[in-house]
mmCIF file of C-alpha atoms in Angstrom:
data_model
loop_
_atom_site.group_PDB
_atom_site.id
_atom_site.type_symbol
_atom_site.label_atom_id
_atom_site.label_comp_id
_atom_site.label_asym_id
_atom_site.label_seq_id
_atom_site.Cartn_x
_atom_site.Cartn_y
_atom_site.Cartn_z
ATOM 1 C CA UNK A 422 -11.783 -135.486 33.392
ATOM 2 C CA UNK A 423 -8.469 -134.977 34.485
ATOM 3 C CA UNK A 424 -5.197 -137.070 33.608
ATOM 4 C CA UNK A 425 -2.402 -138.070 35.384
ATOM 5 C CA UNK A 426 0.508 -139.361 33.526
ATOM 6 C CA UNK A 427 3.235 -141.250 35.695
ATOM 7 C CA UNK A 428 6.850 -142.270 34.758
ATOM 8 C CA UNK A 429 8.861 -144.295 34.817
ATOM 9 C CA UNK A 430 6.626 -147.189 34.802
ATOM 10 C CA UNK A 431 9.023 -149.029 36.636
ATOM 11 C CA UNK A 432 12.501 -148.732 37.607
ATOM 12 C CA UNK A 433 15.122 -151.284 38.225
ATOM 13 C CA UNK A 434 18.115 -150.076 40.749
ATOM 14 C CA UNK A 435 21.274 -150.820 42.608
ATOM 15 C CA UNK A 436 21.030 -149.878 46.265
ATOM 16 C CA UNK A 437 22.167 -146.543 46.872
ATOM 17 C CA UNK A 438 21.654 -144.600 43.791
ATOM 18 C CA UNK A 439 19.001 -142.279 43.968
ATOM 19 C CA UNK A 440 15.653 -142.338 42.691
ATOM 20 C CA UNK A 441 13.455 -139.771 40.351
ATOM 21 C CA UNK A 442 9.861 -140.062 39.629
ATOM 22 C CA UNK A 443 7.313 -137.534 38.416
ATOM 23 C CA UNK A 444 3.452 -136.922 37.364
ATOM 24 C CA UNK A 445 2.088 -134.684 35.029
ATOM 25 C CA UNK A 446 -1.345 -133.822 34.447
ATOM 26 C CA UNK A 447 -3.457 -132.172 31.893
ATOM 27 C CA UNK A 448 -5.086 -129.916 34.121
ATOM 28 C CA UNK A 449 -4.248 -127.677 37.415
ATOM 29 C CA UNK A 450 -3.922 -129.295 40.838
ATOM 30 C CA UNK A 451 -4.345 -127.892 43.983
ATOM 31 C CA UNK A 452 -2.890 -130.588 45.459
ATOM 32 C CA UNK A 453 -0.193 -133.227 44.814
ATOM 33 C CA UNK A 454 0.335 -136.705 47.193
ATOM 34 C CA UNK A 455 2.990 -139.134 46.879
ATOM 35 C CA UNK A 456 1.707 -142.709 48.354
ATOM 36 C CA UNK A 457 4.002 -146.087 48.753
ATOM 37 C CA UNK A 458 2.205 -149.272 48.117
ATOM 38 C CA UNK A 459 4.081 -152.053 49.820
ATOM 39 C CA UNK A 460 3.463 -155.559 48.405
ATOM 40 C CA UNK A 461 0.105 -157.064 49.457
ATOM 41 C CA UNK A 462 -0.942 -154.144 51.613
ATOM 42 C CA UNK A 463 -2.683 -150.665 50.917
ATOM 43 C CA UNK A 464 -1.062 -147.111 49.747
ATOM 44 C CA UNK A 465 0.880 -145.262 52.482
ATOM 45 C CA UNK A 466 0.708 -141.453 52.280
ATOM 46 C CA UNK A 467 3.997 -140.523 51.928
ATOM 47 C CA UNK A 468 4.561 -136.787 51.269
ATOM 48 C CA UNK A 469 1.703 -134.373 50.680
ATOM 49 C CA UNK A 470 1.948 -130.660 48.727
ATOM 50 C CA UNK A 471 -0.627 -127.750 48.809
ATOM 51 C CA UNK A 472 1.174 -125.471 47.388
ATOM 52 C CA UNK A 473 2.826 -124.068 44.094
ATOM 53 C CA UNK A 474 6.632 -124.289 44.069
ATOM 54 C CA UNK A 475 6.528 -126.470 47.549
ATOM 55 C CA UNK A 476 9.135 -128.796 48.116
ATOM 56 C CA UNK A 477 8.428 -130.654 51.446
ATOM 57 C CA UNK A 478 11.449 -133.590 52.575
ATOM 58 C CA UNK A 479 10.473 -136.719 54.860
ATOM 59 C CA UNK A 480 13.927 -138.726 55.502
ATOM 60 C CA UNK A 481 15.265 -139.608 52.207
ATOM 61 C CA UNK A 482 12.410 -138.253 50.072
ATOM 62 C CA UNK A 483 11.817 -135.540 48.756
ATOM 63 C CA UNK A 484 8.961 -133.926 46.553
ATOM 64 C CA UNK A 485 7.930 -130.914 44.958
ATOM 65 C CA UNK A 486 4.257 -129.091 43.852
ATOM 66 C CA UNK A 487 5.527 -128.235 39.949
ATOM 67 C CA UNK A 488 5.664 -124.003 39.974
ATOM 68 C CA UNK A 489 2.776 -124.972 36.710
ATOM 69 C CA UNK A 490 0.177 -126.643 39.120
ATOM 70 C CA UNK A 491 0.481 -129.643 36.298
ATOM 71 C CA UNK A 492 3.063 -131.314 37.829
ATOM 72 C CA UNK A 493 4.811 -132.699 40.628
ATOM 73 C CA UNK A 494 8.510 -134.871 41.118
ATOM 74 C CA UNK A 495 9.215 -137.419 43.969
ATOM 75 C CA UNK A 496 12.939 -138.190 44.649
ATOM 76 C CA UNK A 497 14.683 -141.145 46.919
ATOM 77 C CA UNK A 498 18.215 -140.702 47.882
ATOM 78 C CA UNK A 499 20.295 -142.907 48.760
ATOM 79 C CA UNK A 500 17.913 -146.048 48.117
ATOM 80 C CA UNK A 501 17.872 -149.366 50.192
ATOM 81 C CA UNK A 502 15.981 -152.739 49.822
ATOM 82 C CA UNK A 503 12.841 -151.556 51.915
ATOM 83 C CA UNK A 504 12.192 -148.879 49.354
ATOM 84 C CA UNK A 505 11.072 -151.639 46.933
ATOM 85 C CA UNK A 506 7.144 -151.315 46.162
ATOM 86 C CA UNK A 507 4.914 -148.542 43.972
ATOM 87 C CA UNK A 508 5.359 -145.073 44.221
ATOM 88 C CA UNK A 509 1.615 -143.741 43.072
ATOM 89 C CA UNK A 510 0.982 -139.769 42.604
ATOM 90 C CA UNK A 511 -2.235 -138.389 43.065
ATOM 91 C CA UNK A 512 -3.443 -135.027 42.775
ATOM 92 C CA UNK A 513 -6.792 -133.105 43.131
ATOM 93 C CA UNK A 514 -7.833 -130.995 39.640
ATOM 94 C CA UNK A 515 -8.629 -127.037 41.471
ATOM 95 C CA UNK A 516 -11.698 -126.755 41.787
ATOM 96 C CA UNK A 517 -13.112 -130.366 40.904
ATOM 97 C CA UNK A 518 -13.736 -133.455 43.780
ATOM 98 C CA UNK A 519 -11.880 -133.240 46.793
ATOM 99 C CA UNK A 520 -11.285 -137.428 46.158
ATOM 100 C CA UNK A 521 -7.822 -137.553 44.637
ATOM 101 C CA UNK A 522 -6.925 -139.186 40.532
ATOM 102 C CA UNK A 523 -4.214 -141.622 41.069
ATOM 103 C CA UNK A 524 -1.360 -141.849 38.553
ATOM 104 C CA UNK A 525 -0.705 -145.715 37.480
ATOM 105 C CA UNK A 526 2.303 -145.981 39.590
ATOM 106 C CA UNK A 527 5.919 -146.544 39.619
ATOM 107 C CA UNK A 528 7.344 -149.862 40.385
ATOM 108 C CA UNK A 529 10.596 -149.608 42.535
ATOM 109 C CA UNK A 530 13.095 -152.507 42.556
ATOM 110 C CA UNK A 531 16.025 -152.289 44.494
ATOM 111 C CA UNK A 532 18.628 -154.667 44.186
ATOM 112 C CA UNK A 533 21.547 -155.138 47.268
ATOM 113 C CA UNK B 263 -4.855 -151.171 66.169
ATOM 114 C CA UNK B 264 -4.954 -151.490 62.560
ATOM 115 C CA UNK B 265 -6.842 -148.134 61.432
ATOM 116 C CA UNK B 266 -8.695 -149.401 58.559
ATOM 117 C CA UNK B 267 -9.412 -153.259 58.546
ATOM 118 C CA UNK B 268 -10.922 -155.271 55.864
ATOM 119 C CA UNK B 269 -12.008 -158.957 55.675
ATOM 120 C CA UNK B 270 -11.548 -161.164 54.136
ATOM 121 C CA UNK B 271 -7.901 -160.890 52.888
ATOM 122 C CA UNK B 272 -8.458 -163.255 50.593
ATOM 123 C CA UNK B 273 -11.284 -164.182 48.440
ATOM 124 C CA UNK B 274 -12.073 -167.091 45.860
ATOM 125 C CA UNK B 275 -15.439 -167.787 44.501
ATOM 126 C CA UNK B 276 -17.207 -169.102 41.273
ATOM 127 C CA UNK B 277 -19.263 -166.690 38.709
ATOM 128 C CA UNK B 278 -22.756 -165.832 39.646
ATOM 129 C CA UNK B 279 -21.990 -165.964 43.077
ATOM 130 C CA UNK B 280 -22.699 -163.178 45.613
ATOM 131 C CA UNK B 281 -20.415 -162.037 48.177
ATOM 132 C CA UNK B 282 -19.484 -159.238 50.811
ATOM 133 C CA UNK B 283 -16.528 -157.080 51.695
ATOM 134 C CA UNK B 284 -16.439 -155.628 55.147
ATOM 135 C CA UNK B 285 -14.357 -152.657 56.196
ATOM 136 C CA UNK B 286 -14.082 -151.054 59.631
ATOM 137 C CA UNK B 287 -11.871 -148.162 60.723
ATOM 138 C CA UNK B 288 -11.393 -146.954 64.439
ATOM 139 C CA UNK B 289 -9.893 -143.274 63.464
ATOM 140 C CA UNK B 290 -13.283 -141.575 64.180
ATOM 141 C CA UNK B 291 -13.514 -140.323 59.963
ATOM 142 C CA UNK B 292 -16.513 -139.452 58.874
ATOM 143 C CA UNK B 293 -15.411 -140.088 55.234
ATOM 144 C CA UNK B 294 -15.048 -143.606 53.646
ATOM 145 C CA UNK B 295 -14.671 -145.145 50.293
ATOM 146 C CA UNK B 296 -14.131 -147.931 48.394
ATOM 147 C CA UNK B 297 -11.654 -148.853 45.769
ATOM 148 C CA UNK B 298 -10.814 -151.030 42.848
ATOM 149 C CA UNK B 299 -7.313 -151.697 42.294
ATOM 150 C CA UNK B 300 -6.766 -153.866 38.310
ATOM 151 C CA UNK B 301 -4.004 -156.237 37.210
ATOM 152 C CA UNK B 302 -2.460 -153.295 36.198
ATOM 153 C CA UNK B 303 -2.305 -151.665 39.745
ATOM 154 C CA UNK B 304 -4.366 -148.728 38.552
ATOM 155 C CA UNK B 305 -6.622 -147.214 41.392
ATOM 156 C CA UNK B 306 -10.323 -146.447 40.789
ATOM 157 C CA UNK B 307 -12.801 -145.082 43.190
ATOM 158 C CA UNK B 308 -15.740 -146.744 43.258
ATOM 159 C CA UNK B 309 -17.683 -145.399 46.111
ATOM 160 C CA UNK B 310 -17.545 -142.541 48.943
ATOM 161 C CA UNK B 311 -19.823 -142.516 52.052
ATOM 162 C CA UNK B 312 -20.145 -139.607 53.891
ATOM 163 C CA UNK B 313 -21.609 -140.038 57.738
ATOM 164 C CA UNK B 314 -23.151 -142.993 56.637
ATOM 165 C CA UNK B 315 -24.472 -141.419 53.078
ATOM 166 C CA UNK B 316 -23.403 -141.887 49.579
ATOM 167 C CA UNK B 317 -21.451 -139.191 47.875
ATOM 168 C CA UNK B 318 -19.963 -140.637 45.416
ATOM 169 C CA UNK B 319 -20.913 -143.578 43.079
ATOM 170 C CA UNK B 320 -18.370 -143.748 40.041
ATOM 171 C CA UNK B 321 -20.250 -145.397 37.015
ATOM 172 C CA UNK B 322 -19.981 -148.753 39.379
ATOM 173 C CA UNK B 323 -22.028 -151.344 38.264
ATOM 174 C CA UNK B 324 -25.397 -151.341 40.179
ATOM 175 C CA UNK B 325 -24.157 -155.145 41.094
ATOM 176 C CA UNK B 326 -21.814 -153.852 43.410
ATOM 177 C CA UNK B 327 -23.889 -152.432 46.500
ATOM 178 C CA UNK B 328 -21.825 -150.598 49.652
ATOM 179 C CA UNK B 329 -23.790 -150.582 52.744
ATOM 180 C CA UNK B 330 -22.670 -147.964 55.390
ATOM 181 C CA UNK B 331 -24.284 -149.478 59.011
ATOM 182 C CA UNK B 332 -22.510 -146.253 60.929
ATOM 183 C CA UNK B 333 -19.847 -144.214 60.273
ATOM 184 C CA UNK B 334 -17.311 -146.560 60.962
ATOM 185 C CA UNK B 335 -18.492 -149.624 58.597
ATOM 186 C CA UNK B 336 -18.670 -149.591 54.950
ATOM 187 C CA UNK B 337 -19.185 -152.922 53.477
ATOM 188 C CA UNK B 338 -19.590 -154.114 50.197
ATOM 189 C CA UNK B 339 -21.559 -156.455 48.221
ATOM 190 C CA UNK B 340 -21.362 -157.681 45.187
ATOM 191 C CA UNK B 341 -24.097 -160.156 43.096
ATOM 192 C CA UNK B 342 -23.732 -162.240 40.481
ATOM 193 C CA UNK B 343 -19.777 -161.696 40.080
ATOM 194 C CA UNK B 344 -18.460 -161.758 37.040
ATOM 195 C CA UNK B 345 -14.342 -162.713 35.340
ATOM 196 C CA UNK B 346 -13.697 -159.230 35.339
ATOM 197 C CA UNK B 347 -14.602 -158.600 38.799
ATOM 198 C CA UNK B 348 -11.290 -160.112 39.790
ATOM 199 C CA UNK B 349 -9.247 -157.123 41.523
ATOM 200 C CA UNK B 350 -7.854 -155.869 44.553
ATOM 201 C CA UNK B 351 -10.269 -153.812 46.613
ATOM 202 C CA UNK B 352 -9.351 -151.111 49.151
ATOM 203 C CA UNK B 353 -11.283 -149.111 51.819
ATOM 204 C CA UNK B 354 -9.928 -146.117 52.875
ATOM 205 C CA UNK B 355 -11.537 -143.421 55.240
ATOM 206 C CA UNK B 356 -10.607 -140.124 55.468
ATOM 207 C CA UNK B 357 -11.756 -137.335 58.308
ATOM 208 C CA UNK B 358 -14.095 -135.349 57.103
ATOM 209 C CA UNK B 359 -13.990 -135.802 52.883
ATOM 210 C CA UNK B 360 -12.007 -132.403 51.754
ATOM 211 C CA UNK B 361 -9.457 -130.770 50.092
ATOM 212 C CA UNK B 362 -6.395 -130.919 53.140
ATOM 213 C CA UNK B 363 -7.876 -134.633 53.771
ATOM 214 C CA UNK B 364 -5.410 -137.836 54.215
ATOM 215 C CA UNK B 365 -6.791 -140.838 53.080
ATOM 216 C CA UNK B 366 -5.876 -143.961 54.935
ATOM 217 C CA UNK B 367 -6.101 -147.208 53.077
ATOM 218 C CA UNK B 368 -7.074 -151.059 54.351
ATOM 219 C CA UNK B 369 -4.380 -154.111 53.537
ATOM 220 C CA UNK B 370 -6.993 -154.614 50.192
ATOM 221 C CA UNK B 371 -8.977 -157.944 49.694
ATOM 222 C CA UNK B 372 -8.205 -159.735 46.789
ATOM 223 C CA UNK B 373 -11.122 -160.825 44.962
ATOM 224 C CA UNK B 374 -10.378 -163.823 42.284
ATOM 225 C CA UNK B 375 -13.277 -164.827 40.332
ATOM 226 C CA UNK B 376 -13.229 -168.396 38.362
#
């Protein structure tokens, strides 16, 4: 089955710089999604990507379907303390289950 | 309204014992599953329900039983727990289990074996 590699791991910030995370996979996606797991609650979809080359914004993200289909980048400008929490990718392979492979995440700390 | 709603939040129990999950989501889906989230915070689906019916069953161990009463219920039970058991599980439900779907996801219940 398909892959999804995730990094950074984590990432330890001061508040304001921006952020840049990103997800590779071994096989072609048809779809990319960027969720935000908040400490002791579930994943919130963040930003989702159908397309090839798409780069969709929502407030101070922004995230892109890699031109490849293998890949797919999730940047935070600006960062504050509420952006602390996991940043998960998760894509579906074309062609293969419509239920999404999640990357292992990216742990966001902001410090003030 | 919460969308998706699990219980319990919380969850402590011995080894051997046997004990349930529920989940409940009031967005009309059709589509529901069940995850496992590890120490590592790595996300594996376990289970997917559509309309009441199974769709998916991920190489789950056949201790671990969802039961779908209607399409907006999907509980899950699990016998004779085991250590490694211990996890974070999330429903989700999605509208109608394709390709363009959104998953919504349930606060988790955090399952600690001892």
């Amino acid at each position: 089955g398909q892959q999804l590699n995730q990094s950074p791991q984590s990432m330890f910030i001061q508040e304001g710089e921006d952020v840049s995370m990103n997800c590779t996979s071994s096989s072609i996606f048809n779809t990319w999604l960027w969720y935000k797991q908040d400490p002791g609650e579930g994943p919130v979809l963040l930003i989702a990507l159908y397309k090839a080359g798409e780069l969709t914004s929502n407030g101070r993200l922004t995230a892109q379907f890699g031109i490849t289909r293998k890949d797919s980048f999730l940047n935070i400008s600006a960062s504050i303390p509420s952006d602390v929490g996991i940043y998960f990718c998760a894509g579906r392979e074309s062609g293969g289950s419509y239920i999404p492979t999640f990357g292992r995440g990216t742990s966001l700390i902001v410090h003030p | 309204d919460t969308a998706v709603s699990q219980t319990p939040k919380y969850l402590v129990t011995q080894m051997g014992n046997d004990k349930s999950i529920k989940c409940e989501q009031n967005l009309g889906h059709d589509t529901m599953y069940w995850y496992k989230q590890d120490s590592k915070k790595f996300l594996k689906i376990m289970f997917s329900y559509n309309n009441k019916e199974l769709i998916i069953n991920e190489t789950v161990p056949n201790r671990f039983s969802p039961k779908s009463p209607d399409k907006a219920h999907l509980n899950l039970h699990i016998n004779s727990l085991e250590l490694g058991d211990s996890a974070v599980y999330f429903c989700a439900s999605s509208q109608a289990g394709g390709a363009g779907d959104t998953q919504y996801f349930g606060p988790g219940t955090r399952l600690t074996v001892l």
